[in-house]
Structures are given as structure tokens and as C-alpha cells.
Tab-separated table of C-alpha atoms in Angstrom:
chain	number	residue	atom	x	y	z
A	1	MET	CA	69.444	73.064	100.482
A	2	PHE	CA	67.319	74.547	97.744
A	3	LEU	CA	65.082	72.534	95.491
A	4	LEU	CA	66.028	71.623	91.934
A	5	ALA	CA	64.396	74.842	90.721
A	6	TRP	CA	67.336	76.698	92.245
A	7	GLN	CA	69.922	75.955	89.646
A	8	ILE	CA	72.461	77.870	87.606
A	9	LEU	CA	73.799	75.147	85.305
A	10	TYR	CA	71.641	73.758	82.526
A	11	THR	CA	72.217	71.526	79.514
A	12	LYS	CA	72.908	74.608	77.435
A	13	ASP	CA	75.822	75.529	79.708
A	14	PHE	CA	77.564	72.203	79.115
A	15	ILE	CA	76.888	72.266	75.365
A	16	LEU	CA	78.306	75.776	74.984
A	17	LEU	CA	81.226	75.275	77.385
A	18	PRO	CA	83.726	74.035	74.729
A	19	PHE	CA	82.700	76.898	72.422
A	20	PHE	CA	83.311	79.522	75.112
A	21	LEU	CA	86.678	77.976	75.989
A	22	VAL	CA	87.871	77.955	72.380
A	23	ILE	CA	86.700	81.519	71.715
A	24	TRP	CA	88.368	83.044	74.787
A	25	VAL	CA	91.609	81.128	74.277
A	26	LEU	CA	91.782	82.103	70.588
A	27	ILE	CA	91.080	85.770	71.332
A	28	PHE	CA	93.874	85.973	73.871
A	29	TYR	CA	96.208	83.785	71.859
A	30	PHE	CA	96.198	86.360	69.057
A	31	TYR	CA	96.233	89.233	71.558
A	32	ARG	CA	99.291	87.784	73.289
A	33	ASN	CA	101.172	87.232	70.041
A	34	ARG	CA	100.445	90.764	68.853
A	35	LYS	CA	101.023	92.495	72.194
A	36	TYR	CA	104.037	90.754	73.707
A	37	SER	CA	107.384	89.979	72.145
A	38	ASN	CA	108.983	89.270	75.514
A	39	ASP	CA	109.214	85.488	75.820
A	40	ILE	CA	109.084	85.641	79.615
A	41	ILE	CA	105.785	87.512	79.586
A	42	LYS	CA	104.330	85.375	76.817
A	43	LYS	CA	104.945	82.036	78.514
A	44	TYR	CA	102.787	82.881	81.535
A	45	PHE	CA	99.842	84.520	79.784
A	46	LEU	CA	97.812	81.631	78.340
A	47	PRO	CA	98.504	79.133	81.163
A	48	ALA	CA	97.316	81.717	83.702
A	49	LEU	CA	94.191	82.417	81.648
A	50	GLY	CA	93.478	78.708	81.223
A	51	LEU	CA	93.823	78.111	84.943
A	52	ARG	CA	91.322	80.920	85.679
A	53	LEU	CA	88.796	79.455	83.270
A	54	LEU	CA	89.270	76.064	84.905
A	55	GLY	CA	88.662	77.737	88.258
A	56	ALA	CA	85.433	79.242	86.919
A	57	ILE	CA	84.238	75.788	85.833
A	58	LEU	CA	85.123	74.204	89.176
A	59	THR	CA	83.461	76.923	91.249
A	60	ALA	CA	80.313	76.654	89.107
A	61	LEU	CA	80.194	72.904	89.725
A	62	MET	CA	80.897	73.424	93.420
A	63	TYR	CA	78.080	75.921	93.917
A	64	GLN	CA	75.597	73.874	91.882
A	65	TYR	CA	76.326	70.352	93.086
A	66	TYR	CA	78.062	70.766	96.472
A	67	TYR	CA	76.472	73.806	98.118
A	68	GLY	CA	73.313	74.027	96.032
A	69	TYR	CA	72.935	77.692	96.929
A	70	GLY	CA	74.932	80.893	97.397
A	71	ASP	CA	75.084	84.536	96.440
A	72	THR	CA	76.171	83.599	92.935
A	73	PHE	CA	72.682	82.133	92.325
A	74	PHE	CA	71.008	85.443	93.043
A	75	TYR	CA	73.539	87.433	91.026
A	76	PHE	CA	72.904	85.141	88.084
A	77	PHE	CA	69.124	85.313	88.364
A	78	GLY	CA	69.332	89.115	88.241
A	79	ALA	CA	71.786	89.048	85.340
A	80	ARG	CA	69.507	86.641	83.470
A	81	ASP	CA	66.574	89.015	84.009
A	82	ILE	CA	68.629	91.813	82.474
A	83	TYR	CA	69.621	89.583	79.547
A	84	ASN	CA	66.014	88.616	78.857
A	85	ALA	CA	65.010	92.266	79.023
A	86	MET	CA	67.731	93.105	76.491
A	87	LEU	CA	66.160	90.627	74.085
A	88	ASN	CA	62.525	91.553	74.672
A	89	ASN	CA	62.441	95.144	75.902
A	90	PRO	CA	65.704	97.158	75.819
A	91	GLY	CA	64.017	100.017	77.663
A	92	THR	CA	63.373	97.765	80.634
A	93	ALA	CA	66.950	96.494	80.485
A	94	TYR	CA	68.161	100.092	80.635
A	95	GLU	CA	66.025	100.682	83.734
A	96	LEU	CA	67.382	97.602	85.468
A	97	ILE	CA	70.963	98.714	84.799
A	98	ALA	CA	70.910	102.496	85.033
A	99	VAL	CA	67.900	103.492	87.126
A	100	ASP	CA	67.678	103.307	90.908
A	101	TYR	CA	65.495	100.496	92.211
A	102	LYS	CA	63.079	102.934	93.832
A	103	GLN	CA	62.469	104.673	90.491
A	104	TRP	CA	61.626	101.581	88.430
A	105	SER	CA	58.478	101.413	86.373
A	106	LEU	CA	55.930	98.693	87.097
A	107	GLU	CA	57.100	96.787	84.016
A	108	ALA	CA	60.698	96.773	85.192
A	109	TYR	CA	59.625	95.786	88.694
A	110	ASN	CA	57.637	92.812	87.385
A	111	SER	CA	60.450	91.649	85.078
A	112	VAL	CA	62.727	90.724	87.976
A	113	THR	CA	62.669	87.211	89.440
A	114	LEU	CA	64.085	88.107	92.872
A	115	ARG	CA	64.040	91.771	93.859
A	116	GLY	CA	65.885	91.615	97.175
A	117	PHE	CA	69.419	91.813	95.799
A	118	PHE	CA	68.561	94.851	93.663
A	119	VAL	CA	67.782	96.802	96.838
A	120	ASN	CA	71.326	96.556	98.244
A	121	PRO	CA	73.657	98.761	96.136
A	122	LYS	CA	76.655	96.417	96.471
A	123	GLU	CA	74.778	93.327	95.327
A	124	ALA	CA	72.964	95.346	92.675
A	125	MET	CA	76.322	96.471	91.237
A	126	VAL	CA	77.409	92.847	90.748
A	127	ILE	CA	74.090	91.971	89.121
A	128	LYS	CA	74.269	94.930	86.757
A	129	LEU	CA	77.833	94.202	85.686
A	130	ALA	CA	76.983	90.548	85.147
A	131	GLY	CA	73.915	91.606	83.165
A	132	ILE	CA	75.983	93.912	80.967
A	133	VAL	CA	78.386	91.102	79.990
A	134	SER	CA	75.707	88.378	79.879
A	135	PRO	CA	75.257	88.650	76.064
A	136	LEU	CA	78.859	87.404	75.743
A	137	GLY	CA	77.651	84.177	77.336
A	138	PHE	CA	74.244	84.043	75.612
A	139	GLY	CA	72.617	84.466	79.012
A	140	THR	CA	74.115	81.253	80.409
A	141	TYR	CA	75.758	81.046	83.791
A	142	ILE	CA	79.026	79.560	82.530
A	143	GLY	CA	79.357	82.096	79.694
A	144	THR	CA	78.656	85.077	81.951
A	145	SER	CA	80.990	83.582	84.544
A	146	PHE	CA	83.781	83.351	81.954
A	147	ALA	CA	83.347	87.001	81.005
A	148	LEU	CA	83.765	88.198	84.614
A	149	THR	CA	86.595	85.721	85.140
A	150	VAL	CA	88.439	87.203	82.160
A	151	PHE	CA	88.067	90.662	83.743
A	152	SER	CA	89.534	89.281	86.974
A	153	PHE	CA	92.403	87.684	85.073
A	154	LEU	CA	93.222	90.862	83.150
A	155	GLY	CA	93.310	92.842	86.396
A	156	CYS	CA	95.710	90.316	87.920
A	157	TRP	CA	97.782	90.380	84.755
A	158	ALA	CA	97.959	94.181	85.008
A	159	MET	CA	99.189	93.751	88.589
A	160	TYR	CA	101.772	91.179	87.497
A	161	ARG	CA	103.110	93.588	84.882
A	162	VAL	CA	103.796	96.129	87.633
A	163	PHE	CA	105.890	93.805	89.767
A	164	TYR	CA	107.586	92.281	86.745
A	165	ASP	CA	108.637	95.790	85.720
A	166	LEU	CA	110.008	96.413	89.234
A	167	VAL	CA	111.859	93.090	89.716
A	168	PRO	CA	112.110	91.326	86.333
A	169	HIS	CA	114.582	88.734	87.626
A	170	LEU	CA	111.871	87.438	89.973
A	171	HIS	CA	109.373	86.851	87.172
A	172	PHE	CA	108.680	83.234	88.156
A	173	PRO	CA	107.970	83.594	91.922
A	174	ILE	CA	105.975	86.768	91.227
A	175	ALA	CA	103.932	84.855	88.646
A	176	LEU	CA	103.287	82.124	91.210
A	177	ALA	CA	102.075	84.711	93.718
A	178	VAL	CA	99.825	86.732	91.404
A	179	LEU	CA	98.743	84.349	88.646
A	180	PHE	CA	99.046	80.769	89.882
A	181	LEU	CA	98.278	80.858	93.600
A	182	PRO	CA	95.484	78.271	94.139
A	183	SER	CA	93.225	80.662	96.057
A	184	MET	CA	93.590	83.264	93.333
A	185	TRP	CA	92.761	81.125	90.317
A	186	PHE	CA	89.947	79.303	92.118
A	187	TRP	CA	88.130	81.891	94.231
A	188	SER	CA	88.604	84.995	92.069
A	189	THR	CA	86.321	83.602	89.370
A	190	GLY	CA	82.653	83.395	88.522
A	191	ILE	CA	79.719	85.711	89.086
A	192	MET	CA	80.861	86.945	92.468
A	193	LYS	CA	82.000	90.143	94.148
A	194	ASP	CA	85.486	88.693	94.506
A	195	SER	CA	86.204	88.279	90.789
A	196	ILE	CA	85.225	91.885	90.070
A	197	VAL	CA	87.061	93.379	93.055
A	198	ILE	CA	90.328	91.486	92.521
A	199	GLY	CA	90.328	92.641	88.903
A	200	ALA	CA	89.582	96.212	89.981
A	201	LEU	CA	92.415	96.077	92.522
A	202	GLY	CA	94.889	94.926	89.886
A	203	PHE	CA	93.911	97.675	87.465
A	204	PHE	CA	94.105	100.268	90.264
A	205	VAL	CA	97.657	99.248	91.239
A	206	ASN	CA	98.691	99.240	87.581
A	207	GLY	CA	97.235	102.713	87.067
A	208	ILE	CA	98.999	104.127	90.131
A	209	TYR	CA	102.330	102.664	89.064
A	210	TYR	CA	102.303	103.771	85.438
A	211	SER	CA	100.995	107.252	86.206
A	212	LEU	CA	103.014	108.208	89.296
A	213	ILE	CA	105.970	105.860	89.740
A	214	SER	CA	107.179	104.254	86.526
A	215	LYS	CA	109.238	106.225	84.044
A	216	LYS	CA	107.195	104.583	81.271
A	217	LYS	CA	104.258	106.944	81.625
A	218	LYS	CA	100.880	105.815	80.300
A	219	ILE	CA	98.801	108.657	81.654
A	220	LEU	CA	95.394	108.372	79.988
A	221	ARG	CA	95.157	104.616	80.320
A	222	SER	CA	96.406	104.804	83.910
A	223	ILE	CA	93.869	107.443	84.918
A	224	PHE	CA	91.109	105.252	83.485
A	225	PHE	CA	92.413	102.237	85.419
A	226	ILE	CA	92.576	104.209	88.668
A	227	ILE	CA	89.059	105.629	88.312
A	228	MET	CA	87.558	102.304	87.232
A	229	GLY	CA	89.322	100.334	89.947
A	230	ALA	CA	88.441	102.811	92.704
A	231	PHE	CA	84.824	103.011	91.522
A	232	LEU	CA	84.321	99.245	91.543
A	233	MET	CA	86.035	98.738	94.888
A	234	LYS	CA	84.080	101.577	96.499
A	235	ASN	CA	80.744	100.296	95.252
A	236	ILE	CA	81.283	96.583	95.908
A	237	LYS	CA	83.827	96.175	98.728
A	238	VAL	CA	84.820	99.565	100.064
A	239	TYR	CA	87.156	98.074	102.681
A	240	VAL	CA	89.494	96.928	99.893
A	241	LEU	CA	89.851	100.554	98.789
A	242	VAL	CA	90.260	101.662	102.417
A	243	ALA	CA	93.099	99.149	102.874
A	244	ILE	CA	94.933	99.869	99.610
A	245	PHE	CA	94.766	103.662	99.960
A	246	PRO	CA	97.278	104.169	102.840
A	247	ALA	CA	99.605	101.551	101.368
A	248	THR	CA	99.513	103.338	98.016
A	249	VAL	CA	100.233	106.742	99.572
A	250	VAL	CA	103.275	105.361	101.398
A	251	TRP	CA	104.490	103.537	98.285
A	252	VAL	CA	104.219	106.572	96.014
A	253	PHE	CA	105.848	108.865	98.562
A	254	PHE	CA	108.891	106.691	99.210
A	255	MET	CA	109.370	105.865	95.528
A	256	ILE	CA	109.341	109.577	94.724
A	257	LYS	CA	111.545	110.360	97.721
A	258	GLU	CA	114.247	108.020	96.391
A	259	ARG	CA	114.500	110.197	93.289
A	260	ILE	CA	115.238	113.396	95.276
A	261	LYS	CA	118.928	114.037	94.740
A	262	ASN	CA	119.346	116.759	97.371
A	263	ASP	CA	120.137	115.154	100.762
A	264	THR	CA	118.544	117.958	102.790
A	265	LEU	CA	115.282	117.844	100.857
A	266	ARG	CA	115.212	114.065	101.094
A	267	LYS	CA	115.547	114.220	104.896
A	268	LEU	CA	112.875	116.910	105.194
A	269	ALA	CA	110.467	114.987	102.975
A	270	THR	CA	109.634	112.295	105.533
A	271	PRO	CA	108.435	114.462	108.475
A	272	ILE	CA	106.552	116.752	106.095
A	273	PHE	CA	104.872	113.752	104.493
A	274	PHE	CA	103.800	112.222	107.790
A	275	GLY	CA	102.582	115.574	109.104
A	276	VAL	CA	100.487	116.326	106.047
A	277	GLY	CA	99.350	112.708	105.844
A	278	ALA	CA	98.213	112.635	109.471
A	279	LEU	CA	96.302	115.897	109.067
A	280	GLY	CA	94.732	114.722	105.824
A	281	GLY	CA	93.821	111.381	107.382
A	282	VAL	CA	92.020	113.062	110.281
A	283	ILE	CA	90.075	115.286	107.893
A	284	VAL	CA	89.131	112.371	105.640
A	285	ILE	CA	88.000	110.232	108.591
A	286	GLN	CA	85.903	113.091	109.957
A	287	GLN	CA	84.269	113.652	106.592
A	288	LEU	CA	83.587	109.966	106.102
A	289	GLY	CA	82.217	109.688	109.604
A	290	SER	CA	79.780	112.543	109.070
A	291	VAL	CA	78.463	111.045	105.844
A	292	PHE	CA	78.805	107.296	106.489
A	293	SER	CA	78.294	106.570	110.160
A	294	GLU	CA	79.120	102.903	109.626
A	295	TYR	CA	82.717	103.840	108.721
A	296	THR	CA	83.437	105.460	112.078
A	297	LEU	CA	85.462	103.380	114.535
A	298	GLU	CA	82.494	102.965	116.882
A	299	GLY	CA	80.184	101.965	114.055
A	300	PHE	CA	82.723	99.536	112.651
A	301	LEU	CA	83.294	97.832	116.002
A	302	GLU	CA	79.605	97.599	116.851
A	303	GLU	CA	78.843	96.127	113.437
A	304	ALA	CA	81.730	93.652	113.784
A	305	ALA	CA	80.388	92.535	117.166
A	306	LYS	CA	76.947	91.926	115.631
A	307	VAL	CA	78.466	89.970	112.716
A	308	GLN	CA	80.559	87.897	115.120
A	309	TRP	CA	77.487	86.979	117.181
A	310	TRP	CA	75.431	86.021	114.117
A	311	LEU	CA	78.165	83.978	112.432
A	312	LYS	CA	78.945	82.080	115.622
A	313	LEU	CA	75.237	81.326	116.064
A	314	SER	CA	74.737	80.193	112.458
A	315	THR	CA	77.949	78.162	112.491
A	316	GLU	CA	76.899	76.257	115.603
A	317	ARG	CA	73.409	75.767	114.155
A	318	ASP	CA	74.623	74.452	110.795
A	319	ASN	CA	77.703	72.614	112.099
A	320	GLY	CA	79.843	74.931	109.993
A	321	THR	CA	83.561	75.744	109.910
A	322	GLY	CA	83.601	78.726	112.212
A	323	TYR	CA	86.429	80.156	114.307
A	324	ASP	CA	86.477	82.303	117.423
A	325	LEU	CA	88.726	85.258	118.279
A	326	GLY	CA	87.378	85.436	121.804
A	327	VAL	CA	84.826	87.838	123.197
A	328	LEU	CA	84.991	91.025	121.139
A	329	ASP	CA	85.276	94.198	123.162
A	330	PRO	CA	83.909	96.980	120.895
A	331	SER	CA	86.539	99.530	121.898
A	332	LEU	CA	89.920	100.700	120.637
A	333	GLY	CA	91.683	98.590	123.264
A	334	GLY	CA	89.700	95.539	122.240
A	335	LEU	CA	90.559	96.211	118.618
A	336	ILE	CA	94.301	96.362	119.364
A	337	ALA	CA	94.153	93.175	121.440
A	338	THR	CA	92.384	91.316	118.648
A	339	PHE	CA	94.677	92.606	115.869
A	340	PRO	CA	97.348	89.836	115.941
A	341	LYS	CA	94.710	87.119	116.266
A	342	ALA	CA	92.794	88.431	113.262
A	343	VAL	CA	95.913	88.715	111.083
A	344	ASN	CA	97.014	85.230	112.110
A	345	VAL	CA	93.670	83.655	111.251
A	346	ALA	CA	93.573	85.318	107.838
A	347	LEU	CA	97.097	84.359	106.802
A	348	PHE	CA	97.883	81.115	108.647
A	349	ARG	CA	94.588	79.407	109.480
A	350	PRO	CA	92.750	77.089	109.296
A	351	TYR	CA	95.332	74.803	110.830
A	352	PRO	CA	95.209	71.225	109.497
A	353	TRP	CA	93.237	69.967	112.512
A	354	GLU	CA	90.661	72.734	111.974
A	355	ALA	CA	89.773	71.521	108.474
A	356	THR	CA	86.683	69.565	109.492
A	357	LYS	CA	85.183	69.627	106.000
A	358	ILE	CA	86.658	68.515	102.673
A	359	ILE	CA	86.002	71.915	101.117
A	360	VAL	CA	88.298	73.538	103.725
A	361	LEU	CA	91.268	71.188	103.171
A	362	PRO	CA	92.810	73.147	100.239
A	363	SER	CA	92.625	76.364	102.248
A	364	ALA	CA	94.261	74.645	105.229
A	365	ALA	CA	97.069	73.314	103.020
A	366	GLU	CA	97.699	76.756	101.543
A	367	ALA	CA	97.639	78.385	104.983
A	368	LEU	CA	100.129	75.819	106.289
A	369	PHE	CA	102.426	76.533	103.345
A	370	THR	CA	102.114	80.279	103.982
A	371	LEU	CA	103.106	79.789	107.625
A	372	GLY	CA	106.037	77.558	106.710
A	373	PHE	CA	107.241	79.933	104.006
A	374	THR	CA	107.013	82.895	106.389
A	375	ILE	CA	109.069	81.093	109.047
A	376	TYR	CA	111.630	80.102	106.417
A	377	VAL	CA	111.974	83.691	105.179
A	378	PHE	CA	112.438	85.091	108.695
A	379	PHE	CA	115.080	82.490	109.551
A	380	LYS	CA	116.833	82.925	106.220
A	381	VAL	CA	116.862	86.722	106.269
A	382	GLY	CA	117.004	87.312	110.014
A	383	VAL	CA	114.725	89.436	112.167
A	384	PHE	CA	116.803	92.621	112.110
A	385	LYS	CA	117.573	92.398	108.397
A	386	THR	CA	113.895	91.754	107.743
A	387	LEU	CA	112.834	94.879	109.634
A	388	LYS	CA	115.533	96.921	107.925
A	389	ALA	CA	114.499	95.649	104.497
A	390	ILE	CA	110.817	96.361	105.147
A	391	PHE	CA	111.418	99.994	106.033
A	392	SER	CA	114.052	100.591	103.373
A	393	ASP	CA	112.262	99.061	100.388
A	394	PRO	CA	109.099	100.949	99.298
A	395	VAL	CA	107.713	97.958	97.399
A	396	ILE	CA	107.989	95.586	100.367
A	397	LEU	CA	106.496	98.231	102.644
A	398	PHE	CA	103.598	98.826	100.234
A	399	CYS	CA	102.809	95.119	99.953
A	400	LEU	CA	102.947	94.469	103.684
A	401	ILE	CA	100.905	97.520	104.701
A	402	PHE	CA	98.074	96.452	102.429
A	403	ALA	CA	98.386	92.731	103.228
A	404	ILE	CA	98.364	93.248	107.007
A	405	ILE	CA	95.567	95.846	107.061
A	406	PHE	CA	93.427	93.704	104.785
A	407	ALA	CA	94.215	90.462	106.629
A	408	PHE	CA	93.108	92.105	109.859
A	409	ALA	CA	89.878	93.390	108.305
A	410	VAL	CA	88.758	90.026	106.925
A	411	GLY	CA	90.057	87.970	109.839
A	412	PHE	CA	88.251	90.280	112.243
A	413	THR	CA	84.890	90.056	110.512
A	414	SER	CA	84.601	86.666	108.760
A	415	PHE	CA	84.437	84.126	111.648
A	416	ASN	CA	83.979	81.323	109.135
A	417	PHE	CA	86.810	79.499	107.346
A	418	GLY	CA	84.689	78.864	104.278
A	419	ALA	CA	83.942	82.568	103.791
A	420	LEU	CA	87.467	83.560	104.813
A	421	ALA	CA	88.991	81.486	101.998
A	422	ARG	CA	87.238	83.808	99.529
A	423	TYR	CA	87.471	87.076	101.381
A	424	LYS	CA	91.223	87.022	101.986
A	425	ILE	CA	92.415	86.513	98.414
A	426	PRO	CA	93.210	90.199	97.667
A	427	CYS	CA	95.931	90.265	100.337
A	428	LEU	CA	97.630	86.957	99.506
A	429	PRO	CA	99.572	87.949	96.361
A	430	PHE	CA	100.879	91.081	98.091
A	431	TYR	CA	101.961	89.105	101.143
A	432	TYR	CA	103.749	86.503	99.036
A	433	ILE	CA	105.433	89.187	96.935
A	434	ALA	CA	106.736	90.818	100.120
A	435	MET	CA	108.150	87.475	101.286
A	436	VAL	CA	109.762	86.845	97.892
A	437	LEU	CA	111.363	90.305	97.873
A	438	LEU	CA	112.667	89.812	101.425
A	439	LEU	CA	114.201	86.496	100.439
A	440	ASP	CA	115.785	88.128	97.418
A	441	LYS	CA	117.607	90.525	99.741
A	442	VAL	CA	119.898	87.717	100.913
A	443	ARG	CA	120.205	85.953	97.581
A	444	LYS	CA	123.857	85.474	96.749
A	445	PRO	CA	124.771	87.006	93.392
A	446	LYS	CA	126.265	84.632	90.895
A	447	VAL	CA	130.008	85.176	90.626
A	448	ALA	CA	131.663	84.365	87.337
A	449	PRO	CA	134.326	81.626	87.617
A	450	PRO	CA	137.939	82.803	87.425
A	451	PRO	CA	139.737	82.345	84.109
A	452	PRO	CA	142.189	79.466	83.633
A	453	LEU	CA	145.569	79.879	85.305
A	454	SER	CA	147.299	79.766	81.940
A	455	SER	CA	145.454	82.879	80.735
A	456	PRO	CA	147.463	86.098	80.706
A	457	ASN	CA	146.336	89.110	82.772
A	458	THR	CA	144.369	86.854	85.097
A	459	THR	CA	143.901	89.509	87.783
A	460	ILE	CA	142.720	92.167	85.359
A	461	GLN	CA	140.220	89.811	83.657
A	462	THR	CA	138.807	88.635	86.969
A	463	ALA	CA	138.294	92.201	88.157
A	464	SER	CA	136.540	93.124	84.945
A	465	LEU	CA	134.012	90.345	85.488
A	466	ASN	CA	133.025	91.852	88.813
């Protein structure tokens, strides 16, 4: 534990908290009323926002008074340095935000409390973004946290709009999956990588849909969303972009394929797509491997083995909530053997008996529900109908490709249930949406009751209702 000097919440945070809450709620209250006339959309907007802000408050309290440390401390210290520089020396603030760490002047170098996180580009990106929005929170942790939480919420809202547009009759279960899932409204908040990346992911999906798939084209806005989302994911958590990219390609292709009216062209489209896609994938991997050695398969596996060793060691040392996937063989065969274990741990663990700490209990409860819901869907739909639905519905296929790839990535590299609870949140809404859509495949349509026997033309009226 750190000493009292390591703190993010001060008296000013608690004094300004009601002010920040009222301001954000009022802003989006008027925005909602002006933007949305659809009652279904309107009824979810403010409750989802309020829940995110509550999550931001709870995570702030958790990090300050339960953990007493964490990455969010260092992000905030850097953001506070940028905020103070904005007030006292804007030129220095510009350096901290826009100039590479190695090129800083002596004044900029001395203005930073802790320099270590500015060295790593991923951590530095979070600090810079938090610093940019810090004036909205008067330099306080809770105010800056709210600003990034609002970005996360808007990205998730953009994602919800996509799936609502695709399956409007499922507006409630989709809202539960994207907006009200406990992991989403709790962990995707605050001054953290996760809040920025989940927002970026939502904007990216929205941009892809409204530029390439939806008939309601919003080209300029969509291009901006795609570029912004891809940029943030690449520079903060590149594996999120790596996981969403193949899923997006498959989704766009099959959605476009469905619109091809000529049967011959539609049949030819699939082998051509997979041929070009395979060739393009090989070229992309080769190019990435030559520039970023850590993204090659060998580099990835070696790094994962090192992370596994360190996390197991630190977990045993600190009596933490670690898990073990067995001895990791850093080879393709070892990767394939570990795949189902990693996906299982990300989606369905910790099991209740593995929740050895109070902080892990909510994650265990959610994982247990996910497992139960998955079993229910498979029994309700049936194995063969499930497989048929997956490969015949582009939206289900898109959601599952991303969810499974991402679940494997985080399950394979986390080795700690506490960290996993945060890391896995991008895949959860997609997985739940896939389950909801599968369940909808067997939903019995409501049949209108037959007219009274005394009514004339009974047969004709009944047929017209169908």
C-alpha cells in the first residue's frame, strides 16, 4: 500500500461532485430531448448515463480506499501536471501533450511529477487525453474521470444505435447487453485505458455500419468515427483493433453479399472473398512482423509465456486471485491446445468457489450468469440450429468472431481474475448480443387470435391477419 501522499480524491472532489453530476445530466437531458423523438431510444439514454457516472464514482472510491494504488493514480498525476501547466505555462502544456518525451525541454521535464508513464506511448496516450479534458473537471480526479466516462458512454451508445437499427424489436435485451451490463457500467469508467478503448470501439463499429452497411449513410461522420476509433485502439490497446478487424471484414462482406441479387455472383463472392482475404492477411502479417516483431506469432507466444510466469509469481507472493492455464508451450500447437481454456476463463470464470476475495464476487456472479445463459440458449435453440444460425446471420457471426478472438487474447494473457474483470469487457456485449440473436431465432411469432365465430368471412379475415 502507498502512503497517504498517494491519493487521487481530495475534499475538492467531494465538494464539486454534485456540481459535475448536475451539469452532465442537464447537458445530456437537453441533448436527448433535441436529438431523439423515438420514445424507445429516449428511455434508455439518461439511465445508462447515470449508471456510468455512478460507476465512475464507485471505481474512484475503490481505487482510493480499497486498493490504495493502481495505474489510474499515475494517469491522474500526469493529467494534473498537464492541467497545472495549462494554467501557468501553456507552452509547457503543449510540449507535454504534443511533443515526444525525448524532445522535451528542461522546463517541461521538471514540470512532471512522475516521468515513467510518459515514456511508454500507451500510458502516455491515456495521460495526454486525460490532460486535455482535465479543464472540464477543474483538474480534479472525479471531474476528469467523468469526462472520460462520458466519452466511454457515448461510444457505447453509438454501438447500441447500430444494433437497435438492425434488430429494433430486441431493444431491451440489446440495451441490457451494451448499456446496463454490470461489468460495462462499472469497469469502463474513470481515468483508465478501458474507458477510452471501449468508447473508441463503439465509435468504430458505428462508423463501419453507417458508412458501409446501413442504407442511412452518414459518410463524413462515419469516417471520423472509424479513424478516431482505430487511432485510439491502435495507440492504447492494439489487440482490440486486431480482434475487431477480421470480424468487421467478415461482417461487411456477408452483409454486402446478401444484397447481390444475381445467384451466380452471390455464389462466386464467397470463394473470391476468402481467397483475397487470405492473401491480404498473409501480406499484412508479414508487414506487421517486419516492423513490429512483438506482433509475430513467436514474439506473441514468448511474451505471453513471460507474462504468465510473472503474474503467477506475483499472485503467489501477494496472495492474489490468479488462475493457471497449465504450462504454456510457446508454439502453435501449444496455442491451439490452450485456446478453449483461455476462452472459457474469460467468459465463464471465476467460478463461485474461485472468488476468494470480495472484489471478485461480482465478476464471479456475472460469469456464472453468462455460463447459465449460454447453456440455456444452446438447449433452447439446439446445437445444429445454433451452428446454422451462426453461419447464416452476418451479425451473429460478426459478434462471435470478435467475442471469441478477444476472449482468447485476454484469457491467455491475464492470469489474474482481478485484471481479467477489466480486460474482458469489450467482448461481453458482443457475446451477449450473439446469444440474444440466437435465442430470437426460435422465438415464436405472435399469432393474432381468430375472429368470433359469428363474424362473416371468418376464413378470409383470419388469412388476412397472417
